[in-house]
XYZ file of C-alpha atoms in Angstrom:
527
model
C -107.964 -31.247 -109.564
C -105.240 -28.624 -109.307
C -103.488 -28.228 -106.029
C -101.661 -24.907 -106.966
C -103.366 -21.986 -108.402
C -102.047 -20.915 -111.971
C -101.155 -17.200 -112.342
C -104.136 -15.586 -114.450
C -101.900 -15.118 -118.130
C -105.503 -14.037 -119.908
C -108.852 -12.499 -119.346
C -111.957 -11.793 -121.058
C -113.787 -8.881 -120.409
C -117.525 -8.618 -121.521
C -119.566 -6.487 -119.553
C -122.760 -4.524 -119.618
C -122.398 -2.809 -116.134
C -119.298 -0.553 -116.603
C -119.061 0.307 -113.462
C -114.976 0.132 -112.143
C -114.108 -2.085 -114.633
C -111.286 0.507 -116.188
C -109.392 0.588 -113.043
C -109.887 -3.084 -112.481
C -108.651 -4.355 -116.648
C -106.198 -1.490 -115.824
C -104.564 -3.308 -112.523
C -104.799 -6.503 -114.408
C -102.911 -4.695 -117.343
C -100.012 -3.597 -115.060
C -99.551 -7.153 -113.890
C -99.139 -8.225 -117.833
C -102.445 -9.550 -118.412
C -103.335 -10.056 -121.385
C -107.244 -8.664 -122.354
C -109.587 -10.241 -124.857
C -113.147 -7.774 -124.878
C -116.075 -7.014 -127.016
C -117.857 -4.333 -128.429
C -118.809 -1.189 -126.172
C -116.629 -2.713 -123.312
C -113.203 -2.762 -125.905
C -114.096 0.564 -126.951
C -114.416 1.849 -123.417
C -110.858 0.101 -122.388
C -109.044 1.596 -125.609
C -110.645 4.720 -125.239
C -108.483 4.450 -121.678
C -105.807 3.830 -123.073
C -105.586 -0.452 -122.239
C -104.675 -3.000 -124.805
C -107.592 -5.093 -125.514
C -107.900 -7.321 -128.332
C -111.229 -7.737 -129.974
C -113.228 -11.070 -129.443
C -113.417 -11.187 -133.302
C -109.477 -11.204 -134.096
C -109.292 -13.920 -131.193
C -112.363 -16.205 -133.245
C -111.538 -14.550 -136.694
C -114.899 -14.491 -137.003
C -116.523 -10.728 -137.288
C -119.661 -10.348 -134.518
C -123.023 -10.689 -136.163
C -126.953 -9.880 -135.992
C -126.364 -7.103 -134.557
C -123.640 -7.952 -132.007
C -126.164 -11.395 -130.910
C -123.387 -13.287 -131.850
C -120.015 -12.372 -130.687
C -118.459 -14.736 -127.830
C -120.431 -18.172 -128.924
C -117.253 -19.715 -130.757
C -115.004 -22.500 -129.936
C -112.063 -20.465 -129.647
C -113.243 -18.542 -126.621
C -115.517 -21.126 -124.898
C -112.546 -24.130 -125.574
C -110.347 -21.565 -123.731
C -112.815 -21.555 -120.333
C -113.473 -25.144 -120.543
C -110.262 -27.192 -121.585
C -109.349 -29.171 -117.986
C -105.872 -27.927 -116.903
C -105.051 -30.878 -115.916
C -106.412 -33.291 -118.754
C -103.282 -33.683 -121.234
C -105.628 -34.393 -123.972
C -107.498 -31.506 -123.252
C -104.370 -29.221 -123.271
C -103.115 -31.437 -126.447
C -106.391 -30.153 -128.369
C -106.099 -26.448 -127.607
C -102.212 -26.776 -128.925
C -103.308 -28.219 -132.144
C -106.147 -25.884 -133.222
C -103.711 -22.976 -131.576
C -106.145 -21.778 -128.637
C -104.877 -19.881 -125.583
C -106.594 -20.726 -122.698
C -108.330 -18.168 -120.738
C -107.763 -18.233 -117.024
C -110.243 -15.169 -115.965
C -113.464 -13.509 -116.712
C -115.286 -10.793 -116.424
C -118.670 -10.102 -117.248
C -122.127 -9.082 -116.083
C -125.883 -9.339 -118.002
C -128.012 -7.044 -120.297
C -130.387 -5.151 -117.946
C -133.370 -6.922 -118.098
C -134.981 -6.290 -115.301
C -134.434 -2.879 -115.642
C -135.498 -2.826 -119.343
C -138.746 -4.366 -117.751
C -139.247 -1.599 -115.432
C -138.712 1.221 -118.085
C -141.811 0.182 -119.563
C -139.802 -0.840 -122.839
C -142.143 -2.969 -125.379
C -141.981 -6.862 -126.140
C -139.561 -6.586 -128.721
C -137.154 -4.546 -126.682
C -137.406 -6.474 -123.916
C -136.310 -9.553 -125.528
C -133.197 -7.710 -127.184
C -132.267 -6.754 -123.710
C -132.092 -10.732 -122.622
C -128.631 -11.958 -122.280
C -127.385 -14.912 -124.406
C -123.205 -15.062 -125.336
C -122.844 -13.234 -121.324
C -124.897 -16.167 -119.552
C -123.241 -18.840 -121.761
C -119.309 -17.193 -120.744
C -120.531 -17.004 -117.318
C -121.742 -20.629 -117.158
C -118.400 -21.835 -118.882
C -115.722 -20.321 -116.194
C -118.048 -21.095 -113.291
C -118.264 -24.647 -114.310
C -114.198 -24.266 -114.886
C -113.903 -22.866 -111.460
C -111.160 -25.120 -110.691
C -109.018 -22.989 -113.296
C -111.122 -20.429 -114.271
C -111.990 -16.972 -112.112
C -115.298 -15.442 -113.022
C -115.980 -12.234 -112.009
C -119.853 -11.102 -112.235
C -120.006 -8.350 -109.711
C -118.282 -5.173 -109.581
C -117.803 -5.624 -105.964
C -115.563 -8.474 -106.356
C -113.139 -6.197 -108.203
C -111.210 -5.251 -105.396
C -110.981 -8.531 -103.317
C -109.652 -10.331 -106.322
C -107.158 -7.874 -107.149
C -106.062 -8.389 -103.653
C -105.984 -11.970 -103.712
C -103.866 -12.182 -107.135
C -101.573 -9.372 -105.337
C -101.504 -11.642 -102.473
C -100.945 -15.148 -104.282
C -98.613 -13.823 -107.260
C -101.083 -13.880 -109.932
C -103.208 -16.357 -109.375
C -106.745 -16.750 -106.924
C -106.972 -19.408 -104.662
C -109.238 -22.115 -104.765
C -112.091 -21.131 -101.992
C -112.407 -18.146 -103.686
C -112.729 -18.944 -107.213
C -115.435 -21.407 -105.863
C -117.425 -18.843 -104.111
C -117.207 -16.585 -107.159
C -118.918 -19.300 -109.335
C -121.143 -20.042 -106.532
C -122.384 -16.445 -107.065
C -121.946 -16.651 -110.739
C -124.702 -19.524 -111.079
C -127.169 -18.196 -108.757
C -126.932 -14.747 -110.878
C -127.769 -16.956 -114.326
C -130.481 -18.780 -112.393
C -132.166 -15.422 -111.221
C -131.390 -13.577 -114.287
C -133.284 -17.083 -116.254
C -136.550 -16.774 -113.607
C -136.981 -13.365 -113.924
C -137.405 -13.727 -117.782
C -139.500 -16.845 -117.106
C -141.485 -14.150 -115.082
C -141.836 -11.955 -117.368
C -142.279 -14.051 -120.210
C -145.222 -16.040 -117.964
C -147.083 -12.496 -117.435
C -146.780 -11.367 -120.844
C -149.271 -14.450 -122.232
C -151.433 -14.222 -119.160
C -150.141 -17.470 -117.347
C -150.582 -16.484 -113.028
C -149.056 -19.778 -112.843
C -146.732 -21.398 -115.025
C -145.167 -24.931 -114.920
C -142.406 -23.949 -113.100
C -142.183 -21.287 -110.510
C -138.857 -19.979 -109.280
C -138.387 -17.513 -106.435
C -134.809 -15.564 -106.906
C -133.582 -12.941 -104.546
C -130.399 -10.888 -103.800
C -129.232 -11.114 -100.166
C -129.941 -7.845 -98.654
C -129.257 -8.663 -95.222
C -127.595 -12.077 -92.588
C -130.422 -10.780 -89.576
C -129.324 -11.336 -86.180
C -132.348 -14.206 -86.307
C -135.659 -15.382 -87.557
C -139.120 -15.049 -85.370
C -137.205 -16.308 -82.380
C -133.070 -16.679 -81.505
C -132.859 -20.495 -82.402
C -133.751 -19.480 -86.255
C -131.103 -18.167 -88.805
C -132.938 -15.597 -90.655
C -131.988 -13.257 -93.941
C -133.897 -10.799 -96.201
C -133.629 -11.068 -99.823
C -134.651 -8.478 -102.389
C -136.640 -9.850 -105.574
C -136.932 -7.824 -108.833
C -140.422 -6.847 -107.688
C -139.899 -3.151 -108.236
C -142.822 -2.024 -105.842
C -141.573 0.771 -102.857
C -142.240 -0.888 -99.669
C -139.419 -2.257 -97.020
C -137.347 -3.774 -100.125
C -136.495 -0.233 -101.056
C -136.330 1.406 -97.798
C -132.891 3.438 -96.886
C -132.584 3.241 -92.592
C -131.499 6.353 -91.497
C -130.466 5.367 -87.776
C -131.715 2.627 -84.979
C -130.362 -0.608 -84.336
C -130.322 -3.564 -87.067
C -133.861 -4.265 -88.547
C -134.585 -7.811 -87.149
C -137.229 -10.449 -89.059
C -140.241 -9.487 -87.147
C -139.469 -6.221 -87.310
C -139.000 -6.657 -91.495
C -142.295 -8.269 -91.206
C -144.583 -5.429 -89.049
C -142.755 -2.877 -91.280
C -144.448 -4.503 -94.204
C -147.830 -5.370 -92.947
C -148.476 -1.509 -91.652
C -146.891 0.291 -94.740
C -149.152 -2.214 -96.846
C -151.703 -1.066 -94.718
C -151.151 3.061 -95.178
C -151.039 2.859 -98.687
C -154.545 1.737 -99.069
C -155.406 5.062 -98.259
C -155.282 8.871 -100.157
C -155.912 10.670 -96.812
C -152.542 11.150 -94.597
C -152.508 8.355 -92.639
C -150.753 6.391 -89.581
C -151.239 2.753 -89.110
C -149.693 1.365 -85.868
C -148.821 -2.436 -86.081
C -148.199 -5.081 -83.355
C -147.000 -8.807 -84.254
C -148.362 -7.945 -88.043
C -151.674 -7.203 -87.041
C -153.064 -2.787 -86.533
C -153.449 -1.972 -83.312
C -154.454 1.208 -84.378
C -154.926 3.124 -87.624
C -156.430 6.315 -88.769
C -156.647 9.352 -91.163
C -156.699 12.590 -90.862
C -156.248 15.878 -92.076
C -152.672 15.760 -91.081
C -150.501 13.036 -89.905
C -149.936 14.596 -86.391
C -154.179 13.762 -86.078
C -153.656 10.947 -87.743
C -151.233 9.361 -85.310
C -153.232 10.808 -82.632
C -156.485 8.657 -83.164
C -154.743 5.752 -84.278
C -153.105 5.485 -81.042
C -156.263 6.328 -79.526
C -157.503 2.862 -80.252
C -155.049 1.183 -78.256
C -152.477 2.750 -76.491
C -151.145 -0.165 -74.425
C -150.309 -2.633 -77.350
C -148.950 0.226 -79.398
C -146.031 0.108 -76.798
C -143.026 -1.369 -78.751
C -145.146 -1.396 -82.445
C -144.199 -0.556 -85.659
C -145.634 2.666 -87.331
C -145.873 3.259 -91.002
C -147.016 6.915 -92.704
C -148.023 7.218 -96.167
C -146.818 10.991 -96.184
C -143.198 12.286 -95.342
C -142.936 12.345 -91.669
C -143.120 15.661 -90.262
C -141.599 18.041 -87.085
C -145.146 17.492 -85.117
C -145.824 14.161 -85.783
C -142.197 13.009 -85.137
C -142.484 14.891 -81.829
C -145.526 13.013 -81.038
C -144.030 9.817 -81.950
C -141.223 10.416 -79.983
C -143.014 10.583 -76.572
C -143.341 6.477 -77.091
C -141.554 3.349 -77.192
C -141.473 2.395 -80.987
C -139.297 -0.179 -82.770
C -139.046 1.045 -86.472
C -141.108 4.335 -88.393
C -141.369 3.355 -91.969
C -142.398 6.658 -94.054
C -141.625 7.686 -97.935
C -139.730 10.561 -97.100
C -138.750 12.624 -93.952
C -138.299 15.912 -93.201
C -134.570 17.137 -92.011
C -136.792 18.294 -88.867
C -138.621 15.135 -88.311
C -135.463 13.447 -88.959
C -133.943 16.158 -86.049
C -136.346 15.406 -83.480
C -136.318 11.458 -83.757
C -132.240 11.598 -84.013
C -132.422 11.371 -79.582
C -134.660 7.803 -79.983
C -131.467 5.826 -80.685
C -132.792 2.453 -80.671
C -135.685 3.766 -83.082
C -134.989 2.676 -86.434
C -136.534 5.313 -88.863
C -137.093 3.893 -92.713
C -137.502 5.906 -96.083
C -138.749 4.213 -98.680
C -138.908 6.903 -101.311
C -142.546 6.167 -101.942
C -145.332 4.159 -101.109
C -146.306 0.771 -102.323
C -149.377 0.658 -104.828
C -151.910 -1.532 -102.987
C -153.777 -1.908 -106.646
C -150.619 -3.402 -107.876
C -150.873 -7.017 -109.053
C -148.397 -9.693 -107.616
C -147.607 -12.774 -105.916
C -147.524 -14.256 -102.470
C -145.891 -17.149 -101.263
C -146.089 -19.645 -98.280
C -143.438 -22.532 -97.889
C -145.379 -25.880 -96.479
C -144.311 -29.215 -96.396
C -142.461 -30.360 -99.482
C -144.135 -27.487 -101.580
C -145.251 -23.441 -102.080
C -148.536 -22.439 -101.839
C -148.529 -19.444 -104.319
C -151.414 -16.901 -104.883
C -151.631 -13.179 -106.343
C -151.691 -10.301 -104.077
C -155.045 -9.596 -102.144
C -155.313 -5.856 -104.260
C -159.428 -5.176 -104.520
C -161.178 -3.299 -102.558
C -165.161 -2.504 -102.776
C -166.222 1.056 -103.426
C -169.191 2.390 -102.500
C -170.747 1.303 -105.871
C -170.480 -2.026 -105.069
C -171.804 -2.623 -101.818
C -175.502 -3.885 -101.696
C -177.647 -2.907 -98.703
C -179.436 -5.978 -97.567
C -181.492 -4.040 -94.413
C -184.630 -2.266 -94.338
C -182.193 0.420 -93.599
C -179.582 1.853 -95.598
C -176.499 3.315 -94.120
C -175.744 6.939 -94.796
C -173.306 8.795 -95.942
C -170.876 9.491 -93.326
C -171.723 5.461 -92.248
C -170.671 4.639 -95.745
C -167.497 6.453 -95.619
C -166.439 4.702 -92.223
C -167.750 1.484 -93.446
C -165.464 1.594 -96.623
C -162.155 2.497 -94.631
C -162.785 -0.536 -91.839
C -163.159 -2.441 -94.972
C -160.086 -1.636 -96.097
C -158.393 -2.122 -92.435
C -160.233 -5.687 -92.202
C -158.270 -6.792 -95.139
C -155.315 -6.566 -93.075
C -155.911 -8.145 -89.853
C -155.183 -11.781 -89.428
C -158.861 -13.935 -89.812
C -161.007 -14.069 -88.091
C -160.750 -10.478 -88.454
C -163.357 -7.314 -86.783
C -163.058 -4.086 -86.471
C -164.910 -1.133 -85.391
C -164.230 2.287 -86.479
C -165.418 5.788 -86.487
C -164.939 8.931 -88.268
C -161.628 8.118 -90.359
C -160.596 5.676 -87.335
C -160.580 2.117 -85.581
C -161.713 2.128 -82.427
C -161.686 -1.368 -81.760
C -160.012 -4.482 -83.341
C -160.257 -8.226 -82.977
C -157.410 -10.188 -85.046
C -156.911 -14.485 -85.073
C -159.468 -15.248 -83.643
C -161.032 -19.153 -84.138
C -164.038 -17.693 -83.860
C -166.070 -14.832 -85.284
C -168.253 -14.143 -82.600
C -164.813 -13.889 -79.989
C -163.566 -11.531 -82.809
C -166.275 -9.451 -82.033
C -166.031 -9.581 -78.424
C -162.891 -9.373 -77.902
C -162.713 -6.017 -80.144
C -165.241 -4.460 -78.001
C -164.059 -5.651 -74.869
C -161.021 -3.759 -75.486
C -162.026 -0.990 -76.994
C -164.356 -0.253 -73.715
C -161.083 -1.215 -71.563
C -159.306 1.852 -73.704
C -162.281 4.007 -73.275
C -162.214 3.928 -69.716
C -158.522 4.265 -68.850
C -158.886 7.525 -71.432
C -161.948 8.529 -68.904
C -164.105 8.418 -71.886
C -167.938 7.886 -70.766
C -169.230 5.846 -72.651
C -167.387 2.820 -74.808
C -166.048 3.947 -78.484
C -167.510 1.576 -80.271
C -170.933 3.025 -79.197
C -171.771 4.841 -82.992
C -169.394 2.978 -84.785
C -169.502 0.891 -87.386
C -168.029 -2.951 -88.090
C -165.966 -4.625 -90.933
C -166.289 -8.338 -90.840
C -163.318 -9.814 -93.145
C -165.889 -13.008 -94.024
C -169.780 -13.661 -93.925
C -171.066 -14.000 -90.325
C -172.030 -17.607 -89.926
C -174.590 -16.976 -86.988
C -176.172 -14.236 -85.416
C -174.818 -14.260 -82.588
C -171.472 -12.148 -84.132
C -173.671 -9.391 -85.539
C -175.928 -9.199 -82.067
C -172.893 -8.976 -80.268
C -172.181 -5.833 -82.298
C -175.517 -4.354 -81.583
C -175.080 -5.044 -78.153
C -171.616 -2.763 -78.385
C -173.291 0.245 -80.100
C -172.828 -0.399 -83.423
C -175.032 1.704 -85.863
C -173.331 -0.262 -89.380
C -172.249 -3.189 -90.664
C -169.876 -4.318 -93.497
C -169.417 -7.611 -94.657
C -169.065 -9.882 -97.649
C -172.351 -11.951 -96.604
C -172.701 -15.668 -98.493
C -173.300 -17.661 -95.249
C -176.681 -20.354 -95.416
C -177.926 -18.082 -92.419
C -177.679 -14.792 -93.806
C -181.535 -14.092 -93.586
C -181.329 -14.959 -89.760
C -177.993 -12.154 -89.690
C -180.100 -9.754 -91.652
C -183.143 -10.198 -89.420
C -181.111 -9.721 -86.415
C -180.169 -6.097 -88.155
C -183.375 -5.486 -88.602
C -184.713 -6.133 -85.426
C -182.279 -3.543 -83.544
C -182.898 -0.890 -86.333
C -179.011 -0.899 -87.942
C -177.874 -1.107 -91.399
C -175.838 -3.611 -93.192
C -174.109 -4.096 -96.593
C -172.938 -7.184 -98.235
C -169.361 -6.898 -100.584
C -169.781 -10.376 -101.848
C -165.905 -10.121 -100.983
C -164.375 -12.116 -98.636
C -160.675 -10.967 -97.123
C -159.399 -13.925 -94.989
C -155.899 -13.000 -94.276
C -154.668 -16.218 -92.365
């Protein structure tokens, strides 16, 4: 182990992210360190006017198949890897006349991004990042004598620290830099795994590994005693992973969490909308012609548990809306764009933490979802079907009509996002009543009408809401007594994905009170 830090005498530059790295070879130029660099990144420091020696005059080998080859030659990698403090190691650099190299610098070929583009097969796999990985893997394993630099962030600190130490880093930092350094090759190496996984049609390959770049330390988890972060994957979708905050107080892990579930929730719909969400589950969502209506009946469902929710637009938040908003208590608005009015109006809500996301996520869009237990993940893709009205199969003597249809289709859509057992009631573009968790379907039911008459009367409404409404079920009905329940609350429809052994006796029970009901043959737990 070395004790005292060597002052850095040579670096290697290799980098496919430019960004700062002129000023930073430059300060490491003007402390007479010497720079070995390849292609595009030795052009770009000569064309500044740095000395930078090619990679091939260092290996006196030229770079090959089309630049795949440049850095993967014992003269460079000998230099990372000889022990400073192993004479035999030192002996064998003397004797086949290799320099060591005490610092490096270098970042990946854009793979992810190449991904994104849309870029074919072939491209993608010239974009994946062999002689870079392999330098970065060398110093970080050399840590003890080796600096390796993969951020452009880091620029600055170390040029402090050599500054600071007279030309050398210390020790806990050139092991936090390789710290970073592997878990960049291990996310770089599961996102092409990924990728490579998706491209022959394997959901679920052999090995599955979860990389993510630290976004935010929260203040905690779901309660104080937790430590708590948020990570952003490579996912690409718009959503709270992309969101800019634009003022409020610190996003904290349940409010990352309700942020997610009601934007999710929005997006499922091409009418504006405004979903209103309370420990991840709606407690009120709507459309409308414009958002101000929209908000409007979607807080209509439930005023009281709205207090302190999370509310998520899928159009840019406007001057009326945000005015309406602002009359309430909300943690976080999550929207794809604002207005510089909206923005205006919300400005006096300090604590109110307003999101853009700069677009809304595609609910269609495949992906994964993961769930830590015990010793293992529990992985499965994203829950992105819904039933149109094409698919759903009236099972009642009679069928709903067209206006039912349209409500049934949009509590469908809501029921998929309430935690199971999941019911709600809704009416002309809105819920009017929702039961969420429940360990029971028929309490679902109950529950969800039970308030929604509670909200009717404090709103000195004269009759209960869900009277003319229709009901989503997230799973079959495995009695009658959920479905008489909802004739006994006014309901006129019913949507659900049928399948139980009683269905005839839920059908009959239809029947009998003169309502329709439709079967999905798609079930939506969401536990």
């Amino acid at each position: 182990m070395i004790s005292t830090p060597r002052p850095i005498e040579r670096a290697l530059i290799s980098v496919a992210d430019k960004t700062g790295i002129v000023p930073f070879a430059g300060a490491l130029v003007a402390r007479g360190i010497a720079l070995i660099s390849t292609g595009g990144t030795a052009r770009e420091l000569t064309a500044a006017g740095l000395p930078a020696t090619e990679v091939s005059e260092v290996t006196g080998f030229p770079e090959m198949l089309d630049g795949r080859v440049k850095t993967l030659h014992p003269m460079i990698h000998a230099g990372l890897l000889a022990r400073r403090d192993r004479a035999d190691d030192l002996a064998a650099l003397a004797e086949r006349g290799i320099a060591p190299i005490d610092l490096v610098a270098c970042n990946l070929y854009p793979f992810a991004q190449t991904v994104v583009s849309g870029a074919d097969a072939a491209d993608c796999i010239e974009s994946i990042d062999i002689g870079g990985v392999a330098l970065i893997r060398a110093a970080a394993k050399n840590h003890e004598a080796v600096t390796v630099v993969t951020d452009p962030g880091d620029y600055e600190p170390v040029l402090a620290e050599i500054a600071a130490q007279g030309g050398a880093v210390g020790a806990a930092t050139r092991r936090r830099l390789a710290r970073k350094a592997y878990a960049l090759t291990a996310a770089y190496d599961a996102t092409i795994a990924g990728w490579m996984a998706r491209e022959a049609g394997v959901p679920f390959p052999e090995t599955t590994v979860l990389a993510g770049r630290l976004v935010q330390q929260l203040r905690y988890g779901e309660n104080p005693h937790q430590a708590a972060a948020f990570y952003r994957t490579d996912d690409g979708r718009r959503g709270v992973a992309t969101v800019r905050q634009l003022q409020g107080k610190e996003l904290s892990y349940n409010n990352y969490g309700d942020a997610d579930a009601a934007f999710e929730l929005v997006a499922e719909f091409n009418a504006p909308a405004v979903a209103i969400v309370k420990h991840a589950n709606p407690c009120g969502i709507a459309i409308g012609e414009t958002l101000c209506e929209a908000w409007d009946r979607a807080l209509a469902c439930d005023p009281v548990s709205a207090y302190g929710g999370v509310v998520a637009l899928n159009r840019p938040l406007d001057a009326a809306t945000a005015e309406a908003i602002g009359r309430l208590f909300i943690e976080a608005v999550i929207a794809p764009e604002v207005t510089k009015e909206g923005a205006a109006i919300l400005v006096r809500r300090t604590t109110l933490r307003l999101l853009v996301s700069g677009g809304v996520p595609d609910p269609a869009a495949p992906g994964r979802g993961f769930r830590s237990v015990s010793g293992g993940i529990l992985v499965q893709e994203r829950d992105r079907l819904c039933v149109g009205p094409d698919s759903l199969r009236t099972v009642t003597r009679r069928a709903p009509s067209e206006a039912e249809i349209a409500d049934l289709l949009f509590a469908d859509k809501v029921v998929k996002h309430v935690k199971s057992n999941a019911i709600v009631f809704a009416r002309s573009g809105a819920t009017v009543g929702i039961g969420a968790g429940q360990m029971n379907r028929v309490d679902a039911v109950r529950i969800a009408a039970a308030r929604a008459a509670e909200t009717g009367r404090a709103a000195g409404v004269p009759q209960s809401p869900t009277i003319g409404s229709v009901l989503a079920s997230d799973a079959f009905f495995p009695f009658a007594d959920g479905v008489e329940a909802a004739i006994e609350a006014g309901v006129t429809a019913v949507i659900q994905p049928g399948g139980s052994r009683r269905d005839a006796d839920v059908i009959a029970a239809a029947d009998a009170a003169g309502i329709a009901m439709v079967f999905t043959d798609m079930r939506h737990f969401r536990h």
